[in-house]
mmCIF file of C-alpha atoms in Angstrom:
data_model
loop_
_atom_site.group_PDB
_atom_site.id
_atom_site.type_symbol
_atom_site.label_atom_id
_atom_site.label_comp_id
_atom_site.label_asym_id
_atom_site.label_seq_id
_atom_site.Cartn_x
_atom_site.Cartn_y
_atom_site.Cartn_z
ATOM 1 C CA MET Z 29 -0.016 -0.065 -0.211
ATOM 2 C CA SER Z 30 2.184 2.059 1.183
ATOM 3 C CA GLY Z 31 5.860 1.721 -0.386
ATOM 4 C CA VAL Z 32 7.716 1.695 2.365
ATOM 5 C CA THR Z 33 8.975 -1.541 4.238
ATOM 6 C CA VAL Z 34 8.312 -1.849 8.009
ATOM 7 C CA ARG Z 35 10.804 -4.061 10.317
ATOM 8 C CA ILE Z 36 8.763 -5.971 12.479
ATOM 9 C CA SER Z 37 11.016 -4.958 15.396
ATOM 10 C CA ASP Z 38 9.934 -1.653 14.627
ATOM 11 C CA ILE Z 39 6.113 -3.083 14.582
ATOM 12 C CA GLU Z 40 7.013 -4.606 18.003
ATOM 13 C CA GLN Z 41 9.194 -1.666 19.453
ATOM 14 C CA ALA Z 42 6.521 0.505 19.021
ATOM 15 C CA ALA Z 43 4.289 -1.968 20.561
ATOM 16 C CA GLU Z 44 6.514 -1.466 23.351
ATOM 17 C CA VAL Z 45 6.124 2.174 23.695
ATOM 18 C CA LEU Z 46 2.409 1.757 24.095
ATOM 19 C CA ARG Z 47 2.307 -0.448 26.606
ATOM 20 C CA GLY Z 48 5.129 1.570 28.446
ATOM 21 C CA GLY Z 49 2.416 4.420 28.327
ATOM 22 C CA GLY Z 50 4.709 5.793 25.600
ATOM 23 C CA LEU Z 51 3.141 7.642 22.227
ATOM 24 C CA VAL Z 52 3.608 6.279 19.157
ATOM 25 C CA ALA Z 53 2.675 8.185 15.752
ATOM 26 C CA LEU Z 54 1.505 5.467 13.362
ATOM 27 C CA PRO Z 55 -0.027 5.651 10.163
ATOM 28 C CA THR Z 56 -3.352 5.061 9.099
ATOM 29 C CA GLU Z 57 -4.807 5.893 5.342
ATOM 30 C CA THR Z 58 -6.227 9.113 5.746
ATOM 31 C CA VAL Z 59 -4.069 10.677 8.470
ATOM 32 C CA TYR Z 60 -0.563 9.859 10.878
ATOM 33 C CA GLY Z 61 -2.244 9.849 14.192
ATOM 34 C CA LEU Z 62 -0.528 9.769 17.542
ATOM 35 C CA GLY Z 63 -1.564 6.952 19.347
ATOM 36 C CA ALA Z 64 -1.691 6.174 22.947
ATOM 37 C CA ASN Z 65 -3.336 2.438 25.020
ATOM 38 C CA ALA Z 66 -6.625 4.087 25.373
ATOM 39 C CA GLU Z 67 -7.339 2.106 29.241
ATOM 40 C CA ASP Z 68 -4.953 4.241 30.504
ATOM 41 C CA PRO Z 69 -5.682 7.434 30.876
ATOM 42 C CA VAL Z 70 -2.082 9.199 31.773
ATOM 43 C CA ALA Z 71 -0.903 8.403 28.781
ATOM 44 C CA VAL Z 72 -4.208 9.398 27.401
ATOM 45 C CA ALA Z 73 -3.687 12.722 28.763
ATOM 46 C CA ARG Z 74 0.014 13.427 27.367
ATOM 47 C CA ILE Z 75 -2.034 13.394 24.312
ATOM 48 C CA PHE Z 76 -3.815 16.038 24.760
ATOM 49 C CA SER Z 77 -0.473 17.644 26.751
ATOM 50 C CA VAL Z 78 1.159 17.318 22.955
ATOM 51 C CA LYS Z 79 -1.461 18.563 20.715
ATOM 52 C CA GLY Z 80 -2.446 21.354 22.657
ATOM 53 C CA ARG Z 81 -5.781 20.114 23.431
ATOM 54 C CA PRO Z 82 -8.747 20.861 24.590
ATOM 55 C CA PRO Z 83 -9.472 17.937 26.622
ATOM 56 C CA SER Z 84 -13.733 18.108 25.823
ATOM 57 C CA HIS Z 85 -12.352 17.348 22.858
ATOM 58 C CA PRO Z 86 -13.341 13.456 21.931
ATOM 59 C CA LEU Z 87 -9.968 11.090 20.599
ATOM 60 C CA ILE Z 88 -10.563 7.874 17.909
ATOM 61 C CA VAL Z 89 -10.339 4.573 19.561
ATOM 62 C CA HIS Z 90 -8.338 2.579 17.004
ATOM 63 C CA ILE Z 91 -9.272 -1.829 17.086
ATOM 64 C CA GLY Z 92 -8.094 -4.520 15.675
ATOM 65 C CA GLY Z 93 -11.181 -5.258 13.546
ATOM 66 C CA ALA Z 94 -15.554 -5.186 13.835
ATOM 67 C CA GLU Z 95 -15.537 -8.322 15.632
ATOM 68 C CA SER Z 96 -13.200 -6.929 18.955
ATOM 69 C CA LEU Z 97 -15.913 -3.914 18.407
ATOM 70 C CA GLU Z 98 -18.768 -4.974 21.125
ATOM 71 C CA ALA Z 99 -15.808 -4.995 23.747
ATOM 72 C CA TRP Z 100 -15.266 -1.510 23.538
ATOM 73 C CA VAL Z 101 -19.204 -0.119 23.766
ATOM 74 C CA GLU Z 102 -22.106 -0.623 25.232
ATOM 75 C CA ASP Z 103 -24.583 -1.835 22.978
ATOM 76 C CA VAL Z 104 -24.506 -1.916 18.606
ATOM 77 C CA PRO Z 105 -27.766 -0.886 16.840
ATOM 78 C CA ALA Z 106 -28.810 -2.560 13.368
ATOM 79 C CA PRO Z 107 -27.842 0.356 11.190
ATOM 80 C CA ALA Z 108 -24.041 0.584 13.010
ATOM 81 C CA ARG Z 109 -23.466 -3.198 12.326
ATOM 82 C CA GLU Z 110 -24.277 -2.779 9.001
ATOM 83 C CA LEU Z 111 -22.150 0.370 8.712
ATOM 84 C CA ALA Z 112 -19.086 -1.765 10.107
ATOM 85 C CA GLU Z 113 -19.594 -4.543 8.322
ATOM 86 C CA ARG Z 114 -19.514 -2.957 4.925
ATOM 87 C CA PHE Z 115 -17.060 -0.010 5.642
ATOM 88 C CA TRP Z 116 -14.226 -1.571 8.184
ATOM 89 C CA PRO Z 117 -11.215 -2.011 7.520
ATOM 90 C CA GLY Z 118 -11.923 1.865 6.496
ATOM 91 C CA PRO Z 119 -12.489 5.116 6.615
ATOM 92 C CA LEU Z 120 -15.159 6.146 8.523
ATOM 93 C CA THR Z 121 -15.359 6.291 12.861
ATOM 94 C CA LEU Z 122 -18.748 4.972 14.333
ATOM 95 C CA VAL Z 123 -20.326 7.181 17.336
ATOM 96 C CA LEU Z 124 -21.853 4.921 20.036
ATOM 97 C CA ARG Z 125 -21.907 4.474 23.948
ATOM 98 C CA ARG Z 126 -18.965 3.943 25.925
ATOM 99 C CA GLY Z 127 -18.383 0.991 27.207
ATOM 100 C CA ARG Z 128 -16.604 0.621 30.397
ATOM 101 C CA ARG Z 129 -13.606 0.062 29.069
ATOM 102 C CA VAL Z 130 -13.034 3.423 27.370
ATOM 103 C CA PRO Z 131 -11.653 6.260 30.092
ATOM 104 C CA LEU Z 132 -13.584 9.349 30.181
ATOM 105 C CA GLU Z 133 -10.273 10.761 29.499
ATOM 106 C CA ALA Z 134 -10.204 9.766 25.717
ATOM 107 C CA THR Z 135 -13.708 10.719 25.505
ATOM 108 C CA GLY Z 136 -13.585 14.330 26.601
ATOM 109 C CA GLY Z 137 -15.807 13.572 29.070
ATOM 110 C CA LEU Z 138 -18.741 12.189 27.089
ATOM 111 C CA GLU Z 139 -20.627 8.022 27.298
ATOM 112 C CA THR Z 140 -20.311 7.962 24.139
ATOM 113 C CA VAL Z 141 -17.053 6.796 22.001
ATOM 114 C CA ALA Z 142 -16.081 7.125 18.696
ATOM 115 C CA ILE Z 143 -14.201 4.054 17.040
ATOM 116 C CA ARG Z 144 -12.691 3.209 13.732
ATOM 117 C CA VAL Z 145 -10.493 0.321 11.847
ATOM 118 C CA PRO Z 146 -8.079 1.592 10.368
ATOM 119 C CA ASN Z 147 -7.043 0.400 6.412
ATOM 120 C CA HIS Z 148 -3.100 0.510 6.913
ATOM 121 C CA PRO Z 149 -1.771 -2.239 6.920
ATOM 122 C CA VAL Z 150 1.332 -1.002 9.291
ATOM 123 C CA ALA Z 151 -1.994 0.522 12.226
ATOM 124 C CA LEU Z 152 -3.270 -3.015 12.337
ATOM 125 C CA ALA Z 153 -0.074 -4.480 12.500
ATOM 126 C CA LEU Z 154 0.717 -1.686 15.300
ATOM 127 C CA LEU Z 155 -2.877 -2.988 16.837
ATOM 128 C CA SER Z 156 -2.549 -6.871 16.357
ATOM 129 C CA ALA Z 157 0.897 -6.923 18.497
ATOM 130 C CA PHE Z 158 -0.007 -4.502 20.967
ATOM 131 C CA GLY Z 159 -3.299 -6.494 21.540
ATOM 132 C CA GLY Z 160 -5.947 -3.320 22.495
ATOM 133 C CA GLY Z 161 -7.039 0.358 21.444
ATOM 134 C CA ILE Z 162 -5.593 3.142 20.576
ATOM 135 C CA ALA Z 163 -6.180 6.173 21.090
ATOM 136 C CA ALA Z 164 -5.374 8.621 18.042
ATOM 137 C CA PRO Z 165 -6.228 11.475 16.741
ATOM 138 C CA SER Z 166 -4.247 13.275 14.446
ATOM 139 C CA ALA Z 167 -0.279 14.010 14.647
ATOM 140 C CA ASN Z 168 -0.542 17.152 14.413
ATOM 141 C CA ARG Z 169 -0.717 20.958 17.001
ATOM 142 C CA PHE Z 170 -4.427 21.219 17.397
ATOM 143 C CA GLY Z 171 -5.787 23.277 14.903
ATOM 144 C CA SER Z 172 -3.128 23.057 12.383
ATOM 145 C CA VAL Z 173 -3.051 21.008 9.055
ATOM 146 C CA SER Z 174 -2.877 17.147 9.219
ATOM 147 C CA PRO Z 175 0.079 15.524 8.661
ATOM 148 C CA THR Z 176 -0.020 13.290 5.813
ATOM 149 C CA THR Z 177 3.900 11.516 6.292
ATOM 150 C CA ALA Z 178 5.977 10.773 9.170
ATOM 151 C CA ASN Z 179 8.303 14.152 7.702
ATOM 152 C CA HIS Z 180 5.017 15.947 8.861
ATOM 153 C CA VAL Z 181 5.380 14.937 12.055
ATOM 154 C CA ARG Z 182 8.709 14.454 13.409
ATOM 155 C CA SER Z 183 8.544 18.519 12.259
ATOM 156 C CA GLU Z 184 5.744 19.636 14.107
ATOM 157 C CA LEU Z 185 6.400 17.050 16.954
ATOM 158 C CA GLY Z 186 9.566 16.759 17.017
ATOM 159 C CA ASP Z 187 10.991 14.973 20.613
ATOM 160 C CA ALA Z 188 7.110 14.661 21.828
ATOM 161 C CA VAL Z 189 6.969 12.049 20.129
ATOM 162 C CA ASP Z 190 8.676 8.776 21.901
ATOM 163 C CA PHE Z 191 8.408 6.763 19.023
ATOM 164 C CA VAL Z 192 7.224 7.006 14.666
ATOM 165 C CA LEU Z 193 6.081 4.527 12.635
ATOM 166 C CA ASP Z 194 7.332 5.651 8.612
ATOM 167 C CA GLY Z 195 4.536 4.183 7.011
ATOM 168 C CA GLY Z 196 4.226 6.009 3.853
ATOM 169 C CA PRO Z 197 2.055 8.809 2.326
ATOM 170 C CA CYS Z 198 -0.968 8.267 3.665
ATOM 171 C CA THR Z 199 -3.283 7.066 0.674
ATOM 172 C CA VAL Z 200 -7.219 8.808 1.381
ATOM 173 C CA GLY Z 201 -5.150 11.856 3.079
ATOM 174 C CA VAL Z 202 -8.120 13.065 4.648
ATOM 175 C CA GLU Z 203 -9.506 11.871 7.926
ATOM 176 C CA SER Z 204 -12.425 9.307 8.759
ATOM 177 C CA THR Z 205 -16.762 9.805 8.080
ATOM 178 C CA ILE Z 206 -18.342 10.445 11.755
ATOM 179 C CA VAL Z 207 -21.363 8.548 12.312
ATOM 180 C CA ASP Z 208 -23.239 9.007 14.743
ATOM 181 C CA ALA Z 209 -24.668 5.865 15.423
ATOM 182 C CA THR Z 210 -26.094 6.073 18.587
ATOM 183 C CA GLY Z 211 -29.946 5.236 16.899
ATOM 184 C CA GLU Z 212 -31.972 3.819 14.405
ATOM 185 C CA ILE Z 213 -31.095 6.511 12.495
ATOM 186 C CA PRO Z 214 -27.786 7.920 11.702
ATOM 187 C CA SER Z 215 -26.434 11.044 11.043
ATOM 188 C CA VAL Z 216 -22.927 12.089 9.699
ATOM 189 C CA LEU Z 217 -20.832 14.639 12.217
ATOM 190 C CA ARG Z 218 -18.085 15.474 10.197
ATOM 191 C CA PRO Z 219 -17.721 14.073 6.635
ATOM 192 C CA GLY Z 220 -13.907 12.307 5.037
ATOM 193 C CA GLY Z 221 -12.642 9.485 3.161
ATOM 194 C CA ALA Z 222 -16.415 7.153 3.291
ATOM 195 C CA THR Z 223 -18.485 9.508 0.871
ATOM 196 C CA ARG Z 224 -21.670 9.815 2.006
ATOM 197 C CA GLU Z 225 -23.635 8.042 -0.991
ATOM 198 C CA ASP Z 226 -21.490 5.107 -0.370
ATOM 199 C CA LEU Z 227 -23.147 4.791 3.239
ATOM 200 C CA GLU Z 228 -26.387 5.466 2.176
ATOM 201 C CA ALA Z 229 -26.743 2.937 -0.504
ATOM 202 C CA VAL Z 230 -26.066 0.187 2.457
ATOM 203 C CA LEU Z 231 -28.292 1.597 5.126
ATOM 204 C CA GLY Z 232 -30.815 2.703 2.865
ATOM 205 C CA ARG Z 233 -31.787 5.721 3.971
ATOM 206 C CA PRO Z 234 -30.521 9.291 3.258
ATOM 207 C CA LEU Z 235 -28.237 10.962 5.664
ATOM 208 C CA ALA Z 236 -27.974 14.165 7.279
ATOM 209 C CA VAL Z 237 -25.333 16.112 7.778
ATOM 210 C CA HIS Z 238 -24.321 18.216 11.280
ATOM 211 C CA SER Z 239 -21.851 20.762 11.224
ATOM 212 C CA THR Z 240 -22.776 20.886 14.056
ATOM 213 C CA SER Z 241 -24.288 18.493 17.007
ATOM 214 C CA GLN Z 242 -25.018 17.816 20.799
ATOM 215 C CA VAL Z 243 -22.338 15.042 20.665
ATOM 216 C CA ARG Z 244 -18.917 16.273 19.973
ATOM 217 C CA VAL Z 245 -16.558 15.065 17.535
ATOM 218 C CA PRO Z 246 -13.482 15.183 16.053
ATOM 219 C CA GLY Z 247 -13.369 18.151 13.707
ATOM 220 C CA GLN Z 248 -15.914 20.159 15.018
ATOM 221 C CA HIS Z 249 -13.815 23.305 16.406
ATOM 222 C CA PRO Z 250 -14.506 26.468 14.284
ATOM 223 C CA SER Z 251 -10.921 26.134 13.258
ATOM 224 C CA HIS Z 252 -9.064 23.583 12.787
ATOM 225 C CA TYR Z 253 -7.017 22.229 9.438
ATOM 226 C CA ALA Z 254 -5.665 25.313 9.348
ATOM 227 C CA PRO Z 255 -2.396 26.599 7.410
ATOM 228 C CA LYS Z 256 -0.740 29.381 9.224
ATOM 229 C CA ALA Z 257 -1.627 31.388 6.174
ATOM 230 C CA ARG Z 258 -5.134 32.713 6.191
ATOM 231 C CA VAL Z 259 -7.315 30.598 3.901
ATOM 232 C CA VAL Z 260 -10.097 33.418 2.021
ATOM 233 C CA LEU Z 261 -13.283 30.814 0.026
ATOM 234 C CA VAL Z 262 -14.454 33.123 -3.009
ATOM 235 C CA ALA Z 263 -16.271 31.831 -5.859
ATOM 236 C CA PRO Z 264 -14.881 29.746 -8.647
ATOM 237 C CA GLU Z 265 -14.849 31.955 -11.223
ATOM 238 C CA LYS Z 266 -13.092 34.824 -8.319
ATOM 239 C CA VAL Z 267 -10.446 32.460 -7.226
ATOM 240 C CA ILE Z 268 -8.073 34.312 -10.279
ATOM 241 C CA ALA Z 269 -8.661 37.888 -9.872
ATOM 242 C CA GLU Z 270 -9.135 37.950 -6.656
ATOM 243 C CA ALA Z 271 -4.927 35.797 -5.879
ATOM 244 C CA GLU Z 272 -4.115 38.827 -8.363
ATOM 245 C CA LEU Z 273 -5.438 41.223 -6.872
ATOM 246 C CA ALA Z 274 -4.721 40.226 -3.023
ATOM 247 C CA GLN Z 275 -1.358 39.669 -4.694
ATOM 248 C CA GLU Z 276 -1.114 43.556 -5.890
ATOM 249 C CA LEU Z 277 -1.873 45.468 -2.585
ATOM 250 C CA GLY Z 278 1.331 43.566 -0.946
ATOM 251 C CA HIS Z 279 0.688 40.398 0.259
ATOM 252 C CA GLN Z 280 2.323 36.805 -0.570
ATOM 253 C CA VAL Z 281 -0.498 34.933 -1.800
ATOM 254 C CA GLY Z 282 -0.880 30.544 -2.595
ATOM 255 C CA VAL Z 283 -3.808 30.406 -5.128
ATOM 256 C CA MET Z 284 -5.495 26.899 -5.356
ATOM 257 C CA VAL Z 285 -6.543 27.230 -9.286
ATOM 258 C CA PRO Z 286 -9.769 25.288 -9.849
ATOM 259 C CA PRO Z 287 -9.655 22.174 -13.207
ATOM 260 C CA THR Z 288 -11.883 25.088 -15.085
ATOM 261 C CA SER Z 289 -8.758 27.772 -14.653
ATOM 262 C CA SER Z 290 -6.660 25.471 -15.154
ATOM 263 C CA ASN Z 291 -4.668 26.716 -17.822
ATOM 264 C CA THR Z 292 -4.680 30.362 -17.351
ATOM 265 C CA ALA Z 293 -1.580 32.399 -16.472
ATOM 266 C CA VAL Z 294 -1.846 33.328 -12.634
ATOM 267 C CA ASN Z 295 -0.274 36.291 -10.751
ATOM 268 C CA ALA Z 296 1.080 34.784 -7.521
ATOM 269 C CA HIS Z 297 3.603 33.608 -4.988
ATOM 270 C CA VAL Z 298 2.771 30.540 -4.934
ATOM 271 C CA VAL Z 299 0.559 28.422 -7.733
ATOM 272 C CA VAL Z 300 -1.131 25.439 -7.482
ATOM 273 C CA ALA Z 301 -3.619 23.240 -9.839
ATOM 274 C CA VAL Z 302 -6.722 21.488 -7.819
ATOM 275 C CA PRO Z 303 -6.716 18.161 -9.058
ATOM 276 C CA GLY Z 304 -10.209 16.677 -11.450
ATOM 277 C CA SER Z 305 -10.446 13.943 -9.457
ATOM 278 C CA MET Z 306 -11.712 14.621 -5.840
ATOM 279 C CA ALA Z 307 -9.918 11.901 -4.601
ATOM 280 C CA ALA Z 308 -6.919 13.182 -5.676
ATOM 281 C CA TYR Z 309 -7.774 16.216 -4.226
ATOM 282 C CA ALA Z 310 -8.088 14.656 -1.303
ATOM 283 C CA HIS Z 311 -5.008 12.942 -1.497
ATOM 284 C CA GLU Z 312 -3.201 16.360 -2.571
ATOM 285 C CA LEU Z 313 -5.369 18.993 -0.319
ATOM 286 C CA TYR Z 314 -3.240 19.569 3.356
ATOM 287 C CA GLY Z 315 0.151 18.868 0.991
ATOM 288 C CA PHE Z 316 -1.119 22.231 -0.500
ATOM 289 C CA LEU Z 317 -2.040 23.262 2.313
ATOM 290 C CA ARG Z 318 1.216 22.967 4.313
ATOM 291 C CA GLU Z 319 3.339 23.761 0.753
ATOM 292 C CA PHE Z 320 1.573 27.793 1.021
ATOM 293 C CA ASP Z 321 3.279 28.171 4.594
ATOM 294 C CA GLN Z 322 6.718 26.622 3.589
ATOM 295 C CA ARG Z 323 7.164 28.915 0.682
ATOM 296 C CA GLY Z 324 6.442 31.558 3.322
ATOM 297 C CA CYS Z 325 2.492 32.847 1.798
ATOM 298 C CA ASP Z 326 0.374 35.037 4.380
ATOM 299 C CA LEU Z 327 -2.593 34.636 2.053
ATOM 300 C CA VAL Z 328 -4.654 31.596 0.558
ATOM 301 C CA ILE Z 329 -7.060 32.018 -2.148
ATOM 302 C CA ALA Z 330 -9.610 29.013 -2.929
ATOM 303 C CA SER Z 331 -12.936 27.800 -3.950
ATOM 304 C CA LEU Z 332 -15.594 24.590 -2.365
ATOM 305 C CA PRO Z 333 -15.669 22.159 -4.881
ATOM 306 C CA VAL Z 334 -18.873 20.817 -5.366
ATOM 307 C CA GLU Z 335 -19.511 18.826 -2.182
ATOM 308 C CA GLU Z 336 -20.213 15.611 -3.216
ATOM 309 C CA GLY Z 337 -18.652 12.449 -2.620
ATOM 310 C CA LEU Z 338 -15.070 13.306 -1.496
ATOM 311 C CA GLY Z 339 -16.201 16.291 -2.933
ATOM 312 C CA LEU Z 340 -18.008 16.929 1.050
ATOM 313 C CA ALA Z 341 -15.035 16.191 3.271
ATOM 314 C CA ILE Z 342 -12.930 18.527 1.090
ATOM 315 C CA ALA Z 343 -15.446 21.831 1.604
ATOM 316 C CA ASN Z 344 -15.817 20.323 5.208
ATOM 317 C CA ARG Z 345 -11.311 20.689 5.744
ATOM 318 C CA LEU Z 346 -11.128 24.246 3.269
ATOM 319 C CA ARG Z 347 -14.579 25.708 5.583
ATOM 320 C CA ARG Z 348 -12.511 24.848 8.343
ATOM 321 C CA ALA Z 349 -8.791 25.948 7.948
ATOM 322 C CA ALA Z 350 -10.828 29.275 6.982
ATOM 323 C CA GLY Z 351 -12.432 29.665 10.162
ATOM 324 C CA PRO Z 352 -15.581 32.089 10.998
ATOM 325 C CA ARG Z 353 -13.955 34.497 8.570
ATOM 326 C CA ALA Z 354 -14.394 32.106 5.616
ATOM 327 C CA SER Z 355 -15.465 33.913 2.492
ATOM 328 C CA ALA Z 356 -14.061 37.312 1.036
#
């Protein structure tokens, strides 16, 4: 999957770090996670400290297979079971009633837990070697751009991580879809790598998508996935004009040129062409945002893709990156 060979000894060492209360950065198909033993409240608290994450912001517990789900939750409604059977391992997180095995430190004090089975051979090998659950948000400072390579983790968190497992670049590139599955009518709390359309096809019913909810979940903070540069969202046909105006006004502008304008020359500090494929766009999104920071941009001009399929997840990330003042 990744093109990177991970030694068995590295997997075993990472498992030992987890058993000792340490933090391990691990690859998943979505983004790199900052993992701790999900049953160790002290280790879980270290995640919040390293990230600068509010303790009320829940973590996702990663487990090794759908067959282990009932060991971690109180009950599994029929729709949740259907989704787990179809999408695990994969980029889908289910919110269910917390079992006693999950400490409140991992759930932000809630009686629900966000849980998934990652679809990455290195993550699954680590879960098998460790023999428990791994609580793991993205391996970056709270609110900043999520990491999709091991080097992103190293450059941002450095020695605060006890062990980094390098599994190569993440294949999906945006976080998992989070579904509230506590009742008989599920709803999407965060769009992600599993598309709403695919979820609806399995369940045979439409799913509501909530930007906020009574159930707190990762990724609902007003400003999230954000580069240091300010992100401004405009209509696709205005991207180039807005970028060139901002550049003339003295900004160091990064511009994400939509596919409809990909052949147009642009006067800006950094220009990236958005892929026409939403899968390719999702894979590259966080890399684009990191490049703008690395090359000294102070302003990013972008537009939202059509909000269907993975485009819904990309639009969600761009809105959060832009924060409350999302539009020019």
